[in-house]
Amino acid sequence: MTITDALGLVTVGVAAGLVSTVVSLASIVSYPALLAFGLSPLSANVTNTVSLVFTALGAAAGSRPELAGQSGRLLPLGTMSMAGGVVGAALLLVTPSRMFEMIAPCLIAAASLLLFRPPRPDGSADAPGAGGNRLLRAGVFAVAMYVGYFGAAGGILMFAVLASMVREAPVRLNAFKNVLSGLANAVAAIGFAVFGPVQWAAVLPLAAGFLVGGRLGPVLARRLPGASLRYAAAVCGLLVAVKLGLDAYR
């Protein structure tokens, strides 16, 4: 990899990190870029997942005000997210990705439409002991499995699950979503680092860009007014669903 290639990947990483922390679409920017640099689809997928860990680190550092007071959710939901990431990564390494390529557009479209629904007016559905708590954990596990396996627009799915069951400001849900998606990516990245065809020469510059973009993303997200963050993620998700659907079914 030349210096020009490395600088190009840093730039891609910054842009993807920003997009990831605001509207959860990092892979839509970084995955095609890795393909353009000559990586195979599987190698691009696992290299991208390893690099994405640094987006979560940057986002967590930049989202400390939004994450304040959410530690009670972190242990149960973080555990489910890591478990789902492990299962998804294992499936990716031992099975063809065609199944997820076929169902991903439907999942992303459904989640995006869900984001257009107004938030629940009553209390948080994830209160300890509530039935929503179990549903929330199951939803986080399922999305994390998808993140570890396929990943495209996985953050939108995670955001939709949280928005449908937790009564919080969108910017706070977005910050927590970044942490949960980052945990799923992290455990998947460990498996890929050991068993997958990771291209480490591409990881280093891409990860550096992700770290910077992830750190700057929360600054932009908190400047978006009201529910615009939900609506922006929903519109972007529908566009991604259409694109993936055309690729999968034509």
Short mmCIF file of C-alpha atoms in Angstrom, two decimals:
data_model
loop_
_atom_site.label_atom_id
_atom_site.label_comp_id
_atom_site.label_asym_id
_atom_site.label_seq_id
_atom_site.Cartn_x
_atom_site.Cartn_y
_atom_site.Cartn_z
CA MET A 1 0.00 0.00 0.00
CA THR A 2 1.36 3.39 -1.06
CA ILE A 3 1.31 6.58 0.98
CA THR A 4 -1.42 7.88 -1.33
CA ASP A 5 -3.51 4.78 -0.66
CA ALA A 6 -3.02 5.18 3.09
CA LEU A 7 -4.03 8.85 3.02
CA GLY A 8 -7.06 7.93 0.94
CA LEU A 9 -8.14 5.36 3.52
CA VAL A 10 -7.65 7.86 6.36
CA THR A 11 -9.95 10.27 4.53
CA VAL A 12 -12.49 7.51 3.92
CA GLY A 13 -12.29 6.57 7.60
CA VAL A 14 -12.98 10.12 8.79
CA ALA A 15 -16.00 10.42 6.50
CA ALA A 16 -17.30 6.97 7.44
CA GLY A 17 -16.77 7.64 11.15
CA LEU A 18 -18.84 10.80 10.94
CA VAL A 19 -21.58 9.01 9.00
CA SER A 20 -21.50 6.08 11.44
CA THR A 21 -22.00 8.09 14.61
CA VAL A 22 -24.71 10.31 13.10
CA VAL A 23 -26.78 8.03 10.81
CA SER A 24 -25.17 4.61 11.30
CA LEU A 25 -23.96 4.04 7.75
CA ALA A 26 -20.19 3.73 8.01
CA SER A 27 -20.00 0.53 5.99
CA ILE A 28 -21.81 2.14 3.08
CA VAL A 29 -18.82 4.47 2.77
CA SER A 30 -15.89 2.30 3.86
CA TYR A 31 -16.82 -1.13 2.44
CA PRO A 32 -17.02 0.01 -1.22
CA ALA A 33 -13.78 1.94 -0.70
CA LEU A 34 -11.99 -1.23 0.42
CA LEU A 35 -13.34 -3.06 -2.62
CA ALA A 36 -12.04 -0.22 -4.80
CA PHE A 37 -8.59 -0.68 -3.23
CA GLY A 38 -8.61 -4.27 -4.50
CA LEU A 39 -9.74 -6.32 -1.48
CA SER A 40 -12.02 -9.31 -1.99
CA PRO A 41 -15.58 -9.03 -0.59
CA LEU A 42 -14.86 -11.27 2.41
CA SER A 43 -11.53 -9.58 3.15
CA ALA A 44 -13.14 -6.13 2.81
CA ASN A 45 -15.92 -7.17 5.20
CA VAL A 46 -13.65 -8.44 7.98
CA THR A 47 -11.11 -5.63 7.51
CA ASN A 48 -13.91 -3.10 7.77
CA THR A 49 -15.28 -4.72 10.94
CA VAL A 50 -11.88 -4.66 12.66
CA SER A 51 -11.40 -1.00 11.74
CA LEU A 52 -14.91 -0.04 12.92
CA VAL A 53 -13.92 -0.76 16.51
CA PHE A 54 -12.10 2.57 16.50
CA THR A 55 -15.26 4.45 15.49
CA ALA A 56 -16.88 3.23 18.71
CA LEU A 57 -13.88 4.35 20.75
CA GLY A 58 -14.01 7.82 19.25
CA ALA A 59 -17.79 8.01 19.60
CA ALA A 60 -17.69 6.95 23.25
CA ALA A 61 -15.10 9.63 23.99
CA GLY A 62 -17.19 12.26 22.23
CA SER A 63 -20.53 11.19 23.74
CA ARG A 64 -19.78 11.30 27.46
CA PRO A 65 -22.54 13.86 28.20
CA GLU A 66 -25.14 11.72 26.36
CA LEU A 67 -23.95 8.48 27.99
CA ALA A 68 -24.20 9.90 31.53
CA GLY A 69 -26.81 8.04 33.57
CA GLN A 70 -27.06 5.09 31.15
CA SER A 71 -24.62 2.79 32.93
CA GLY A 72 -27.49 0.70 34.32
CA ARG A 73 -28.32 -0.44 30.80
CA LEU A 74 -24.75 -1.05 29.75
CA LEU A 75 -24.07 -4.35 31.54
CA PRO A 76 -27.17 -6.33 30.47
CA LEU A 77 -27.44 -4.89 26.97
CA GLY A 78 -23.69 -4.78 26.41
CA THR A 79 -23.46 -8.45 27.33
CA MET A 80 -26.22 -9.35 24.88
CA SER A 81 -24.55 -7.26 22.18
CA MET A 82 -21.22 -9.02 22.63
CA ALA A 83 -22.90 -12.43 22.62
CA GLY A 84 -24.73 -11.59 19.41
CA GLY A 85 -21.53 -10.32 17.80
CA VAL A 86 -19.77 -13.60 18.60
CA VAL A 87 -22.57 -15.67 17.07
CA GLY A 88 -22.75 -13.49 13.96
CA ALA A 89 -19.00 -13.56 13.37
CA ALA A 90 -18.93 -17.34 13.75
CA LEU A 91 -21.73 -17.69 11.22
CA LEU A 92 -19.90 -15.46 8.74
CA LEU A 93 -16.75 -17.59 8.95
CA VAL A 94 -18.56 -20.92 8.43
CA THR A 95 -21.51 -20.11 6.16
CA PRO A 96 -22.10 -18.23 2.90
CA SER A 97 -23.43 -14.70 3.30
CA ARG A 98 -26.16 -15.09 0.67
CA MET A 99 -28.93 -15.61 3.25
CA PHE A 100 -28.24 -12.34 5.03
CA GLU A 101 -27.78 -10.55 1.72
CA MET A 102 -31.33 -11.59 0.84
CA ILE A 103 -33.01 -10.63 4.10
CA ALA A 104 -30.93 -7.54 4.95
CA PRO A 105 -32.94 -5.13 2.71
CA CYS A 106 -36.20 -6.19 4.41
CA LEU A 107 -34.73 -5.83 7.89
CA ILE A 108 -33.27 -2.40 7.18
CA ALA A 109 -36.46 -1.14 5.50
CA ALA A 110 -38.62 -2.31 8.40
CA ALA A 111 -36.31 -0.72 10.97
CA SER A 112 -36.18 2.53 9.01
CA LEU A 113 -39.98 2.73 8.80
CA LEU A 114 -40.14 2.06 12.54
CA LEU A 115 -38.05 5.19 13.14
CA PHE A 116 -40.77 7.36 11.60
CA ARG A 117 -43.15 6.33 14.39
CA PRO A 118 -43.38 8.90 17.21
CA PRO A 119 -41.73 7.84 20.49
CA ARG A 120 -43.86 6.12 23.10
CA PRO A 121 -45.53 8.73 25.33
CA ASP A 122 -45.46 6.50 28.40
CA GLY A 123 -42.48 5.43 30.51
CA SER A 124 -39.39 3.62 29.42
CA ALA A 125 -40.11 0.10 28.26
CA ASP A 126 -36.80 -1.18 29.54
CA ALA A 127 -37.59 -0.61 33.23
CA PRO A 128 -36.19 -3.39 35.44
CA GLY A 129 -38.53 -6.34 35.64
CA ALA A 130 -40.74 -5.22 32.78
CA GLY A 131 -41.55 -7.53 29.91
CA GLY A 132 -39.99 -4.97 27.60
CA ASN A 133 -36.68 -5.65 29.30
CA ARG A 134 -36.59 -9.20 27.92
CA LEU A 135 -37.76 -8.04 24.52
CA LEU A 136 -35.12 -5.33 24.49
CA ARG A 137 -32.35 -7.80 25.31
CA ALA A 138 -33.58 -10.19 22.63
CA GLY A 139 -33.73 -7.38 20.10
CA VAL A 140 -30.22 -6.18 20.93
CA PHE A 141 -28.89 -9.75 20.64
CA ALA A 142 -30.53 -10.27 17.23
CA VAL A 143 -29.22 -6.98 15.84
CA ALA A 144 -25.73 -7.62 17.24
CA MET A 145 -25.71 -11.00 15.51
CA TYR A 146 -26.54 -9.21 12.27
CA VAL A 147 -23.76 -6.67 12.94
CA GLY A 148 -21.21 -9.45 13.47
CA TYR A 149 -22.36 -11.31 10.36
CA PHE A 150 -23.21 -8.75 7.69
CA GLY A 151 -23.27 -5.32 9.31
CA ALA A 152 -24.57 -2.97 6.60
CA ALA A 153 -26.79 -0.39 8.34
CA GLY A 154 -26.66 -2.48 11.53
CA GLY A 155 -26.55 0.73 13.56
CA ILE A 156 -29.91 1.76 12.11
CA LEU A 157 -31.39 -1.56 13.25
CA MET A 158 -29.91 -1.06 16.73
CA PHE A 159 -31.20 2.52 16.87
CA ALA A 160 -34.68 1.35 15.83
CA VAL A 161 -34.76 -1.34 18.53
CA LEU A 162 -33.74 1.16 21.20
CA ALA A 163 -36.11 3.87 19.95
CA SER A 164 -39.07 1.49 19.98
CA MET A 165 -38.52 0.32 23.56
CA VAL A 166 -36.66 3.05 25.45
CA ARG A 167 -37.94 6.52 26.17
CA GLU A 168 -34.89 8.73 25.75
CA ALA A 169 -33.88 11.69 23.61
CA PRO A 170 -32.72 10.56 20.16
CA VAL A 171 -29.21 11.94 20.72
CA ARG A 172 -28.87 9.85 23.91
CA LEU A 173 -30.18 6.73 22.17
CA ASN A 174 -27.76 7.38 19.32
CA ALA A 175 -24.82 7.55 21.73
CA PHE A 176 -25.86 4.31 23.43
CA LYS A 177 -26.40 2.69 20.05
CA ASN A 178 -22.82 3.53 19.13
CA VAL A 179 -21.56 1.76 22.25
CA LEU A 180 -23.66 -1.38 21.69
CA SER A 181 -22.74 -1.62 18.02
CA GLY A 182 -19.10 -1.05 18.96
CA LEU A 183 -19.18 -3.95 21.43
CA ALA A 184 -20.64 -6.27 18.79
CA ASN A 185 -18.00 -5.14 16.31
CA ALA A 186 -15.24 -5.58 18.88
CA VAL A 187 -15.94 -9.23 19.65
CA ALA A 188 -16.46 -9.98 15.96
CA ALA A 189 -13.17 -8.24 15.21
CA ILE A 190 -11.32 -10.51 17.64
CA GLY A 191 -12.59 -13.57 15.80
CA PHE A 192 -11.77 -12.08 12.42
CA ALA A 193 -8.30 -11.07 13.57
CA VAL A 194 -7.58 -14.69 14.49
CA PHE A 195 -9.44 -16.59 11.78
CA GLY A 196 -10.31 -14.12 9.01
CA PRO A 197 -8.38 -12.65 6.05
CA VAL A 198 -7.82 -9.22 7.63
CA GLN A 199 -5.64 -6.86 5.59
CA TRP A 200 -3.74 -5.10 8.36
CA ALA A 201 -2.08 -2.61 6.02
CA ALA A 202 -5.56 -1.26 5.28
CA VAL A 203 -6.76 -1.48 8.90
CA LEU A 204 -4.20 0.99 10.29
CA PRO A 205 -5.05 4.07 8.16
CA LEU A 206 -8.76 3.27 8.03
CA ALA A 207 -8.92 2.84 11.81
CA ALA A 208 -7.13 6.16 12.34
CA GLY A 209 -9.74 7.89 10.21
CA PHE A 210 -12.56 6.07 12.01
CA LEU A 211 -11.20 7.23 15.37
CA VAL A 212 -11.20 10.88 14.29
CA GLY A 213 -14.57 10.69 12.55
CA GLY A 214 -16.12 8.84 15.49
CA ARG A 215 -14.86 11.51 17.88
CA LEU A 216 -16.29 14.35 15.77
CA GLY A 217 -19.62 12.66 14.98
CA PRO A 218 -21.28 13.22 18.39
CA VAL A 219 -20.52 16.94 18.14
CA LEU A 220 -22.52 17.05 14.92
CA ALA A 221 -25.27 14.76 16.24
CA ARG A 222 -26.03 16.91 19.27
CA ARG A 223 -26.46 19.96 17.02
CA LEU A 224 -29.30 18.30 15.07
CA PRO A 225 -32.67 19.61 16.32
CA GLY A 226 -35.30 17.40 17.96
CA ALA A 227 -36.29 14.25 16.12
CA SER A 228 -34.27 15.10 13.00
CA LEU A 229 -31.67 12.48 13.96
CA ARG A 230 -34.33 9.75 13.85
CA TYR A 231 -35.72 10.97 10.55
CA ALA A 232 -32.29 11.32 8.96
CA ALA A 233 -31.40 7.76 9.96
CA ALA A 234 -34.77 6.53 8.66
CA VAL A 235 -34.39 8.16 5.23
CA CYS A 236 -30.80 6.96 4.85
CA GLY A 237 -31.85 3.47 5.91
CA LEU A 238 -34.59 3.30 3.29
CA LEU A 239 -32.14 4.37 0.59
CA VAL A 240 -29.69 1.68 1.71
CA ALA A 241 -32.47 -0.93 1.76
CA VAL A 242 -33.39 -0.08 -1.83
CA LYS A 243 -29.74 -0.27 -2.93
CA LEU A 244 -29.11 -3.59 -1.18
CA GLY A 245 -32.40 -4.96 -2.46
CA LEU A 246 -31.48 -4.15 -6.05
CA ASP A 247 -28.07 -5.80 -5.58
CA ALA A 248 -29.54 -8.91 -3.93
CA TYR A 249 -32.57 -9.62 -6.12
CA ARG A 250 -31.71 -8.49 -9.62
#
